[in-house]
mmCIF file of C-alpha atoms in Angstrom:
data_model
loop_
_atom_site.group_PDB
_atom_site.id
_atom_site.type_symbol
_atom_site.label_atom_id
_atom_site.label_comp_id
_atom_site.label_asym_id
_atom_site.label_seq_id
_atom_site.Cartn_x
_atom_site.Cartn_y
_atom_site.Cartn_z
ATOM 1 C CA MET A 110 -47.468 -165.095 127.283
ATOM 2 C CA ASN A 111 -48.727 -165.431 123.817
ATOM 3 C CA GLN A 112 -50.340 -162.150 123.443
ATOM 4 C CA SER A 113 -49.258 -159.165 125.256
ATOM 5 C CA ARG A 114 -52.008 -156.230 125.568
ATOM 6 C CA LEU A 115 -49.452 -153.979 127.042
ATOM 7 C CA PHE A 116 -46.887 -154.427 124.016
ATOM 8 C CA SER A 117 -49.880 -154.219 121.459
ATOM 9 C CA PRO A 118 -50.391 -151.019 119.430
ATOM 10 C CA LEU A 119 -52.744 -148.455 120.223
ATOM 11 C CA LYS A 120 -54.160 -146.231 117.512
ATOM 12 C CA LEU A 121 -55.976 -143.021 118.133
ATOM 13 C CA ARG A 122 -56.831 -140.864 115.040
ATOM 14 C CA SER A 123 -54.059 -141.173 112.705
ATOM 15 C CA ILE A 124 -51.115 -141.826 115.402
ATOM 16 C CA GLU A 125 -50.332 -145.389 116.390
ATOM 17 C CA PHE A 126 -48.414 -145.874 119.530
ATOM 18 C CA LYS A 127 -46.085 -148.778 119.378
ATOM 19 C CA ASN A 128 -47.141 -150.092 122.738
ATOM 20 C CA ARG A 129 -49.402 -149.024 125.541
ATOM 21 C CA ILE A 130 -46.600 -147.552 127.762
ATOM 22 C CA ALA A 131 -46.535 -143.814 128.331
ATOM 23 C CA VAL A 132 -44.268 -141.650 130.374
ATOM 24 C CA SER A 133 -46.503 -139.516 132.595
ATOM 25 C CA PRO A 134 -45.801 -135.683 132.531
ATOM 26 C CA MET A 135 -43.357 -135.040 135.463
ATOM 27 C CA CYS A 136 -42.230 -131.514 136.431
ATOM 28 C CA MET A 137 -38.275 -131.156 136.405
ATOM 29 C CA TYR A 138 -38.168 -127.665 137.659
ATOM 30 C CA SER A 139 -35.159 -127.228 135.589
ATOM 31 C CA ALA A 140 -36.011 -124.507 132.960
ATOM 32 C CA VAL A 141 -35.165 -120.804 132.921
ATOM 33 C CA ASN A 142 -37.656 -118.569 131.517
ATOM 34 C CA GLY A 143 -39.662 -121.503 130.412
ATOM 35 C CA LEU A 144 -36.956 -122.720 128.020
ATOM 36 C CA PRO A 145 -36.128 -126.363 127.609
ATOM 37 C CA ASN A 146 -32.404 -127.129 127.885
ATOM 38 C CA GLU A 147 -30.048 -130.164 127.911
ATOM 39 C CA TRP A 148 -31.530 -131.745 131.006
ATOM 40 C CA HIS A 149 -34.955 -132.027 129.049
ATOM 41 C CA MET A 150 -33.261 -133.401 126.226
ATOM 42 C CA VAL A 151 -31.523 -136.284 128.159
ATOM 43 C CA HIS A 152 -34.618 -136.875 130.570
ATOM 44 C CA LEU A 153 -37.110 -137.017 127.978
ATOM 45 C CA GLY A 154 -34.889 -138.758 125.183
ATOM 46 C CA SER A 155 -33.683 -141.392 127.502
ATOM 47 C CA ARG A 156 -37.448 -142.532 128.279
ATOM 48 C CA ALA A 157 -37.926 -142.721 124.321
ATOM 49 C CA VAL A 158 -34.606 -144.662 124.015
ATOM 50 C CA GLY A 159 -36.112 -146.871 126.737
ATOM 51 C CA GLY A 160 -39.119 -148.132 124.567
ATOM 52 C CA ALA A 161 -42.098 -146.069 125.839
ATOM 53 C CA GLY A 162 -44.754 -145.758 123.200
ATOM 54 C CA LEU A 163 -45.578 -142.172 124.319
ATOM 55 C CA VAL A 164 -43.572 -139.478 126.190
ATOM 56 C CA ILE A 165 -45.437 -136.645 127.420
ATOM 57 C CA VAL A 166 -43.588 -133.414 128.211
ATOM 58 C CA GLU A 167 -44.102 -131.925 131.938
ATOM 59 C CA ALA A 168 -46.911 -129.299 132.733
ATOM 60 C CA THR A 169 -46.028 -126.660 130.341
ATOM 61 C CA GLY A 170 -47.275 -123.048 131.138
ATOM 62 C CA VAL A 171 -49.237 -121.468 128.424
ATOM 63 C CA ARG A 172 -48.296 -118.069 129.926
ATOM 64 C CA PRO A 173 -45.701 -116.965 132.378
ATOM 65 C CA ASP A 174 -48.076 -116.665 135.274
ATOM 66 C CA GLY A 175 -49.413 -120.014 134.660
ATOM 67 C CA ARG A 176 -46.270 -121.813 135.804
ATOM 68 C CA ILE A 177 -46.174 -123.731 138.945
ATOM 69 C CA SER A 178 -42.789 -122.580 139.613
ATOM 70 C CA PRO A 179 -40.074 -120.215 137.941
ATOM 71 C CA GLY A 180 -38.354 -123.476 137.032
ATOM 72 C CA CYS A 181 -41.192 -124.912 135.205
ATOM 73 C CA LEU A 182 -41.458 -125.231 131.216
ATOM 74 C CA GLY A 183 -43.570 -122.623 129.379
ATOM 75 C CA LEU A 184 -44.653 -122.494 125.580
ATOM 76 C CA TRP A 185 -45.790 -119.041 124.938
ATOM 77 C CA ASN A 186 -43.024 -117.616 122.683
ATOM 78 C CA GLN A 187 -40.962 -118.468 119.635
ATOM 79 C CA GLU A 188 -37.765 -118.975 121.454
ATOM 80 C CA GLN A 189 -39.371 -121.585 123.615
ATOM 81 C CA LEU A 190 -40.630 -123.338 120.299
ATOM 82 C CA GLU A 191 -37.215 -123.558 118.947
ATOM 83 C CA LYS A 192 -35.745 -125.125 121.838
ATOM 84 C CA PHE A 193 -38.363 -127.832 121.912
ATOM 85 C CA LYS A 194 -37.840 -128.638 118.246
ATOM 86 C CA PRO A 195 -34.760 -130.813 118.446
ATOM 87 C CA ILE A 196 -36.150 -132.562 121.716
ATOM 88 C CA VAL A 197 -39.194 -133.394 119.995
ATOM 89 C CA GLN A 198 -37.460 -134.701 116.909
ATOM 90 C CA PHE A 199 -35.184 -137.039 118.979
ATOM 91 C CA ILE A 200 -38.206 -138.606 120.528
ATOM 92 C CA LYS A 201 -39.808 -139.310 117.345
ATOM 93 C CA ASN A 202 -36.592 -140.671 115.874
ATOM 94 C CA GLN A 203 -36.727 -143.342 118.456
ATOM 95 C CA GLY A 204 -40.255 -144.621 117.352
ATOM 96 C CA THR A 205 -42.085 -142.873 120.117
ATOM 97 C CA VAL A 206 -44.879 -140.481 119.924
ATOM 98 C CA ALA A 207 -44.077 -136.886 121.299
ATOM 99 C CA GLY A 208 -46.757 -135.195 123.424
ATOM 100 C CA ILE A 209 -46.712 -132.249 125.622
ATOM 101 C CA GLN A 210 -49.196 -131.263 128.627
ATOM 102 C CA LEU A 211 -50.461 -127.699 128.325
ATOM 103 C CA ALA A 212 -51.292 -126.252 131.925
ATOM 104 C CA HIS A 213 -52.078 -123.307 134.074
ATOM 105 C CA ALA A 214 -51.261 -123.714 137.789
ATOM 106 C CA GLY A 215 -54.011 -121.250 138.871
ATOM 107 C CA ARG A 216 -53.807 -120.696 142.547
ATOM 108 C CA LYS A 217 -51.172 -123.309 143.090
ATOM 109 C CA SER A 218 -48.569 -121.241 140.972
ATOM 110 C CA SER A 219 -45.726 -118.696 142.134
ATOM 111 C CA THR A 220 -44.118 -121.466 144.335
ATOM 112 C CA ASP A 221 -40.617 -122.203 144.871
ATOM 113 C CA LEU A 222 -38.735 -125.402 143.455
ATOM 114 C CA ALA A 223 -39.962 -128.738 144.729
ATOM 115 C CA TRP A 224 -36.443 -129.402 146.282
ATOM 116 C CA LYS A 225 -36.617 -126.226 147.918
ATOM 117 C CA GLY A 226 -39.777 -126.863 149.771
ATOM 118 C CA GLY A 227 -42.236 -125.950 146.933
ATOM 119 C CA LYS A 228 -43.794 -123.204 149.205
ATOM 120 C CA PRO A 229 -45.349 -119.927 147.829
ATOM 121 C CA LEU A 230 -42.677 -117.494 146.639
ATOM 122 C CA THR A 231 -42.169 -114.303 148.769
ATOM 123 C CA PRO A 232 -42.107 -110.919 146.851
ATOM 124 C CA GLU A 233 -38.240 -110.895 147.353
ATOM 125 C CA GLN A 234 -38.171 -114.337 145.467
ATOM 126 C CA GLY A 235 -40.134 -112.902 142.462
ATOM 127 C CA ALA A 236 -43.915 -113.783 143.522
ATOM 128 C CA TRP A 237 -46.434 -113.060 140.984
ATOM 129 C CA THR A 238 -50.125 -112.697 141.317
ATOM 130 C CA THR A 239 -51.959 -115.889 141.089
ATOM 131 C CA VAL A 240 -55.436 -116.410 139.624
ATOM 132 C CA GLY A 241 -58.414 -118.723 140.310
ATOM 133 C CA PRO A 242 -62.042 -119.095 139.869
ATOM 134 C CA SER A 243 -62.566 -117.558 143.333
ATOM 135 C CA ALA A 244 -60.325 -115.495 145.682
ATOM 136 C CA LEU A 245 -59.667 -118.694 147.869
ATOM 137 C CA PRO A 246 -56.167 -119.585 148.717
ATOM 138 C CA PHE A 247 -55.137 -123.118 148.442
ATOM 139 C CA SER A 248 -54.121 -123.427 152.045
ATOM 140 C CA GLU A 249 -53.039 -121.140 155.084
ATOM 141 C CA GLY A 250 -49.938 -119.264 154.102
ATOM 142 C CA TRP A 251 -50.757 -119.494 150.404
ATOM 143 C CA HIS A 252 -51.320 -116.376 148.030
ATOM 144 C CA THR A 253 -54.847 -115.462 147.829
ATOM 145 C CA PRO A 254 -55.609 -115.738 144.053
ATOM 146 C CA HIS A 255 -57.334 -112.841 142.048
ATOM 147 C CA ALA A 256 -60.681 -114.153 140.906
ATOM 148 C CA LEU A 257 -60.793 -114.255 137.319
ATOM 149 C CA THR A 258 -63.194 -111.731 135.384
ATOM 150 C CA VAL A 259 -65.037 -113.150 132.253
ATOM 151 C CA PRO A 260 -62.730 -111.222 129.816
ATOM 152 C CA GLU A 261 -59.808 -112.697 131.529
ATOM 153 C CA ILE A 262 -61.220 -116.174 131.141
ATOM 154 C CA LYS A 263 -61.769 -115.479 127.444
ATOM 155 C CA GLN A 264 -58.316 -114.563 127.081
ATOM 156 C CA LEU A 265 -56.925 -117.661 128.637
ATOM 157 C CA LEU A 266 -59.040 -119.626 126.015
ATOM 158 C CA GLN A 267 -56.783 -117.885 123.374
ATOM 159 C CA ASP A 268 -53.622 -118.475 125.425
ATOM 160 C CA PHE A 269 -54.344 -122.289 125.251
ATOM 161 C CA VAL A 270 -54.921 -122.097 121.617
ATOM 162 C CA HIS A 271 -51.868 -119.937 120.981
ATOM 163 C CA SER A 272 -49.859 -122.527 122.980
ATOM 164 C CA ALA A 273 -51.293 -125.563 120.932
ATOM 165 C CA ASP A 274 -50.254 -123.806 117.877
ATOM 166 C CA LEU A 275 -46.605 -123.373 119.005
ATOM 167 C CA ALA A 276 -46.733 -127.145 120.048
ATOM 168 C CA LEU A 277 -47.839 -128.048 116.477
ATOM 169 C CA GLN A 278 -45.018 -126.184 115.016
ATOM 170 C CA ALA A 279 -42.571 -127.641 117.426
ATOM 171 C CA GLY A 280 -43.740 -130.973 115.989
ATOM 172 C CA PHE A 281 -45.699 -132.434 118.962
ATOM 173 C CA GLN A 282 -48.086 -135.111 117.751
ATOM 174 C CA LEU A 283 -50.486 -135.142 120.902
ATOM 175 C CA ILE A 284 -51.506 -132.511 123.488
ATOM 176 C CA GLU A 285 -52.881 -133.314 126.974
ATOM 177 C CA LEU A 286 -54.804 -130.516 128.695
ATOM 178 C CA HIS A 287 -54.148 -130.559 132.420
ATOM 179 C CA MET A 288 -57.278 -130.275 134.313
ATOM 180 C CA ALA A 289 -56.086 -132.139 137.511
ATOM 181 C CA HIS A 290 -54.399 -131.828 140.568
ATOM 182 C CA GLY A 291 -55.919 -128.620 141.956
ATOM 183 C CA TYR A 292 -54.465 -126.541 139.114
ATOM 184 C CA LEU A 293 -56.659 -123.977 137.399
ATOM 185 C CA MET A 294 -59.178 -126.020 135.279
ATOM 186 C CA HIS A 295 -59.625 -128.436 138.114
ATOM 187 C CA GLU A 296 -60.126 -125.330 140.428
ATOM 188 C CA PHE A 297 -63.346 -124.513 138.275
ATOM 189 C CA LEU A 298 -64.522 -128.068 138.369
ATOM 190 C CA SER A 299 -64.325 -128.621 142.099
ATOM 191 C CA PRO A 300 -66.905 -127.156 144.403
ATOM 192 C CA LEU A 301 -64.293 -126.779 146.872
ATOM 193 C CA SER A 302 -62.307 -124.139 145.024
ATOM 194 C CA ASN A 303 -64.937 -122.657 142.745
ATOM 195 C CA HIS A 304 -67.441 -120.390 144.650
ATOM 196 C CA ARG A 305 -68.474 -118.227 141.705
ATOM 197 C CA THR A 306 -71.929 -117.112 141.536
ATOM 198 C CA ASP A 307 -71.902 -116.268 137.452
ATOM 199 C CA ASN A 308 -72.170 -118.816 134.676
ATOM 200 C CA TYR A 309 -68.802 -120.151 135.716
ATOM 201 C CA GLY A 310 -69.608 -121.579 138.898
ATOM 202 C CA GLY A 311 -72.467 -123.138 141.126
ATOM 203 C CA ASN A 312 -73.887 -126.123 139.369
ATOM 204 C CA LEU A 313 -72.019 -128.829 137.605
ATOM 205 C CA GLU A 314 -72.904 -127.473 134.343
ATOM 206 C CA ASN A 315 -71.478 -124.226 135.154
ATOM 207 C CA ARG A 316 -68.291 -125.332 136.978
ATOM 208 C CA MET A 317 -67.396 -127.545 133.707
ATOM 209 C CA ARG A 318 -68.028 -124.544 131.396
ATOM 210 C CA PHE A 319 -64.375 -123.105 131.351
ATOM 211 C CA PRO A 320 -62.717 -126.451 131.129
ATOM 212 C CA LEU A 321 -64.981 -127.494 128.294
ATOM 213 C CA GLU A 322 -64.402 -124.158 126.619
ATOM 214 C CA VAL A 323 -60.702 -124.853 126.710
ATOM 215 C CA ALA A 324 -60.963 -128.331 125.281
ATOM 216 C CA ALA A 325 -63.452 -127.150 122.560
ATOM 217 C CA ALA A 326 -61.058 -124.352 121.465
ATOM 218 C CA VAL A 327 -57.992 -126.554 121.449
ATOM 219 C CA ARG A 328 -59.740 -129.341 119.703
ATOM 220 C CA LYS A 329 -60.996 -126.967 116.999
ATOM 221 C CA PHE A 330 -57.586 -125.842 116.357
ATOM 222 C CA TRP A 331 -55.521 -129.132 116.962
ATOM 223 C CA PRO A 332 -55.649 -131.091 113.462
ATOM 224 C CA ALA A 333 -58.229 -133.396 113.247
ATOM 225 C CA GLU A 334 -55.729 -136.309 112.611
ATOM 226 C CA LEU A 335 -54.084 -135.847 115.950
ATOM 227 C CA PRO A 336 -55.242 -137.137 119.355
ATOM 228 C CA LEU A 337 -56.123 -134.983 122.203
ATOM 229 C CA PHE A 338 -55.850 -136.065 125.850
ATOM 230 C CA VAL A 339 -57.317 -134.609 129.032
ATOM 231 C CA ARG A 340 -56.018 -135.484 132.481
ATOM 232 C CA ILE A 341 -58.596 -135.330 135.394
ATOM 233 C CA SER A 342 -58.325 -135.742 139.053
ATOM 234 C CA ALA A 343 -61.427 -138.256 139.275
ATOM 235 C CA THR A 344 -62.003 -137.448 142.925
ATOM 236 C CA ASP A 345 -60.816 -134.827 145.475
ATOM 237 C CA TRP A 346 -60.911 -137.542 148.229
ATOM 238 C CA VAL A 347 -63.120 -135.105 150.170
ATOM 239 C CA GLU A 348 -66.725 -135.151 151.127
ATOM 240 C CA ASP A 349 -68.884 -132.678 148.912
ATOM 241 C CA GLY A 350 -65.889 -132.263 146.385
ATOM 242 C CA TRP A 351 -65.323 -133.396 143.007
ATOM 243 C CA ASP A 352 -66.110 -137.023 142.528
ATOM 244 C CA LEU A 353 -66.237 -139.939 140.118
ATOM 245 C CA GLU A 354 -69.872 -139.495 139.278
ATOM 246 C CA GLN A 355 -69.263 -135.826 138.215
ATOM 247 C CA SER A 356 -66.003 -136.894 136.266
ATOM 248 C CA ILE A 357 -68.084 -139.491 134.106
ATOM 249 C CA VAL A 358 -70.379 -136.621 133.230
ATOM 250 C CA PHE A 359 -67.467 -134.502 132.385
ATOM 251 C CA ALA A 360 -65.800 -137.122 130.489
ATOM 252 C CA LYS A 361 -69.034 -137.670 128.513
ATOM 253 C CA GLU A 362 -69.039 -134.018 127.493
ATOM 254 C CA LEU A 363 -65.226 -134.102 126.303
ATOM 255 C CA LYS A 364 -65.902 -137.186 124.351
ATOM 256 C CA ASN A 365 -68.514 -135.303 122.577
ATOM 257 C CA LEU A 366 -66.037 -132.340 121.949
ATOM 258 C CA GLY A 367 -63.735 -134.716 120.309
ATOM 259 C CA VAL A 368 -61.242 -135.615 123.271
ATOM 260 C CA ASP A 369 -59.714 -139.117 122.644
ATOM 261 C CA LEU A 370 -58.558 -140.142 126.077
ATOM 262 C CA ILE A 371 -59.124 -139.350 129.897
ATOM 263 C CA ASP A 372 -55.920 -139.635 131.819
ATOM 264 C CA CYS A 373 -57.324 -140.775 135.040
ATOM 265 C CA SER A 374 -55.288 -139.240 138.246
ATOM 266 C CA THR A 375 -56.847 -138.049 141.507
ATOM 267 C CA GLY A 376 -56.528 -135.518 144.319
ATOM 268 C CA GLY A 377 -54.586 -132.154 144.485
ATOM 269 C CA SER A 378 -57.583 -129.799 145.196
ATOM 270 C CA VAL A 379 -57.014 -129.503 148.752
ATOM 271 C CA PRO A 380 -53.858 -130.191 150.971
ATOM 272 C CA LYS A 381 -55.036 -132.594 153.725
ATOM 273 C CA ALA A 382 -57.042 -134.941 151.805
ATOM 274 C CA LYS A 383 -56.801 -138.663 153.096
ATOM 275 C CA ILE A 384 -55.586 -140.642 150.034
ATOM 276 C CA PRO A 385 -55.231 -144.347 150.177
ATOM 277 C CA VAL A 386 -51.977 -144.478 148.165
ATOM 278 C CA GLY A 387 -50.873 -147.960 147.027
ATOM 279 C CA PRO A 388 -50.334 -149.939 143.914
ATOM 280 C CA GLY A 389 -52.805 -149.188 141.481
ATOM 281 C CA TYR A 390 -54.951 -147.271 143.757
ATOM 282 C CA GLN A 391 -56.059 -144.902 141.147
ATOM 283 C CA VAL A 392 -57.045 -147.731 138.547
ATOM 284 C CA PRO A 393 -60.689 -148.012 139.622
ATOM 285 C CA PHE A 394 -61.284 -144.527 138.517
ATOM 286 C CA ALA A 395 -59.940 -145.196 135.079
ATOM 287 C CA GLU A 396 -62.172 -148.095 134.739
ATOM 288 C CA GLY A 397 -65.101 -146.452 136.044
ATOM 289 C CA VAL A 398 -64.517 -143.340 133.535
ATOM 290 C CA ARG A 399 -64.035 -145.923 130.663
ATOM 291 C CA LYS A 400 -67.120 -147.889 131.386
ATOM 292 C CA GLY A 401 -69.435 -144.856 132.372
ATOM 293 C CA ALA A 402 -68.427 -142.646 129.577
ATOM 294 C CA ASP A 403 -67.400 -145.010 126.977
ATOM 295 C CA ILE A 404 -63.924 -143.452 126.230
ATOM 296 C CA ALA A 405 -60.743 -144.476 126.360
ATOM 297 C CA THR A 406 -58.721 -143.963 129.482
ATOM 298 C CA GLY A 407 -55.198 -143.947 130.673
ATOM 299 C CA ALA A 408 -54.414 -145.574 134.322
ATOM 300 C CA VAL A 409 -51.590 -144.030 136.311
ATOM 301 C CA GLY A 410 -50.313 -144.160 140.068
ATOM 302 C CA MET A 411 -47.761 -146.739 141.354
ATOM 303 C CA ILE A 412 -48.093 -149.243 138.594
ATOM 304 C CA THR A 413 -44.804 -150.739 138.725
ATOM 305 C CA ASP A 414 -45.060 -154.387 137.847
ATOM 306 C CA PRO A 415 -45.609 -155.711 134.244
ATOM 307 C CA TYR A 416 -47.974 -158.277 135.093
ATOM 308 C CA ASN A 417 -50.117 -156.015 136.843
ATOM 309 C CA ALA A 418 -50.026 -153.454 134.129
ATOM 310 C CA GLU A 419 -50.875 -156.266 131.664
ATOM 311 C CA GLU A 420 -53.885 -157.481 133.856
ATOM 312 C CA ILE A 421 -55.113 -153.752 133.907
ATOM 313 C CA LEU A 422 -55.136 -153.782 130.007
ATOM 314 C CA GLN A 423 -56.508 -157.286 129.582
ATOM 315 C CA SER A 424 -59.306 -156.866 131.782
ATOM 316 C CA GLY A 425 -60.415 -153.781 130.029
ATOM 317 C CA LYS A 426 -59.788 -151.302 133.094
ATOM 318 C CA ALA A 427 -57.916 -149.018 130.832
ATOM 319 C CA ASP A 428 -56.407 -148.549 127.502
ATOM 320 C CA LEU A 429 -53.073 -147.066 128.341
ATOM 321 C CA ILE A 430 -50.673 -147.322 131.198
ATOM 322 C CA LEU A 431 -49.130 -144.146 132.261
ATOM 323 C CA MET A 432 -45.976 -144.308 134.596
ATOM 324 C CA ALA A 433 -44.220 -141.597 136.498
ATOM 325 C CA ARG A 434 -42.053 -142.400 139.322
ATOM 326 C CA GLU A 435 -40.976 -145.880 138.335
ATOM 327 C CA MET A 436 -39.753 -144.316 134.838
ATOM 328 C CA LEU A 437 -37.500 -142.173 136.958
ATOM 329 C CA ARG A 438 -35.981 -145.182 138.754
ATOM 330 C CA ASP A 439 -35.642 -147.305 135.368
ATOM 331 C CA PRO A 440 -35.914 -145.308 132.042
ATOM 332 C CA TYR A 441 -35.735 -148.586 130.248
ATOM 333 C CA TRP A 442 -38.702 -150.143 132.037
ATOM 334 C CA PRO A 443 -40.564 -151.037 128.801
ATOM 335 C CA LEU A 444 -37.535 -152.921 127.538
ATOM 336 C CA HIS A 445 -37.230 -154.849 130.885
ATOM 337 C CA ALA A 446 -40.944 -155.493 131.118
ATOM 338 C CA ALA A 447 -41.178 -157.010 127.442
ATOM 339 C CA LYS A 448 -38.485 -159.618 128.822
ATOM 340 C CA LYS A 449 -40.442 -160.335 131.696
ATOM 341 C CA LEU A 450 -43.631 -160.940 129.702
ATOM 342 C CA GLY A 451 -41.869 -162.848 126.994
ATOM 343 C CA VAL A 452 -42.253 -160.360 124.356
ATOM 344 C CA ASP A 453 -39.689 -159.860 121.542
ATOM 345 C CA VAL A 454 -39.049 -156.200 121.212
ATOM 346 C CA THR A 455 -36.117 -154.664 119.370
ATOM 347 C CA TRP A 456 -33.528 -152.709 121.664
ATOM 348 C CA PRO A 457 -31.926 -149.722 120.108
ATOM 349 C CA LYS A 458 -29.228 -150.991 117.792
ATOM 350 C CA GLN A 459 -26.563 -148.987 119.745
ATOM 351 C CA TYR A 460 -27.579 -151.207 122.838
ATOM 352 C CA GLY A 461 -27.653 -154.341 120.636
ATOM 353 C CA ARG A 462 -24.945 -156.256 122.544
ATOM 354 C CA VAL A 463 -26.977 -156.562 125.629
ATOM 355 C CA ASN A 464 -29.279 -159.209 123.963
ATOM 356 C CA THR A 465 -25.942 -161.155 122.622
#
């Protein structure tokens, strides 16, 4: 292959990614009090060593009760900031852009660790009060969330900005706002979870209001030279839920606020949606948002083959490939993909003997 799109640079604002391969945010459920530790250094650092152009830290709570579980990362205090600094610096030292996904899990918070079943915590396990746009539990047996008041919504805006401030101090070059997978901002967007009757519920304009306010507040604070991503679920996969048409409208509004790329995932709003999972199953949504809203998009979801990733980019379906499970299987996927595509990339000098 003479010219690989996958290994061509991508520039957004002042940041240039050395290639179009990103490590998608993946929860590790391995933090204590929201603090990153050695596990996160090795997990994230090895993906940077492996050649990805961008590494995005997992969904990181902007406040304690915004975490999915007690094992999830947080960024609301100085101690967490200091623990992130060496990890961020290591990622950047590999020539990789360091990003972080800021999140609030809403009604899907206060759950046990994934490998313990991920079920809602009991009071004996330290359960906390969950929140959402409406007092509707995610599923039977889940906590019924407290319906947020308008003053509480306004406080959440400040929480996101505060975490963005800490992220900047830690050295992160990119923020992704988590508005997908049935977590708080997606809960406001979807009519399945938002039954409010005030200015934050009802029609599409009102349901978009809180997520757009968060994007606007973070973009206003976040330096103009640094990019801002938003992850969405482009469909709930359920009739009368959130869908691609609404996602395009939403993406246009996000673009107007200065968001640089829409990371297009799907699902998560309801527990029993029928999702046709398969290689590249979410790519059509990245393509639809890219063309419909005229904004850069990222494709994610069971993209494992370098030739498939190349085709997605070459055909204009997306601008960036985000990889999750395949990066867990092979942290050096970018280096191996380059070889398959006939692209000459530089391995870490410490691993130079591999190419001899």
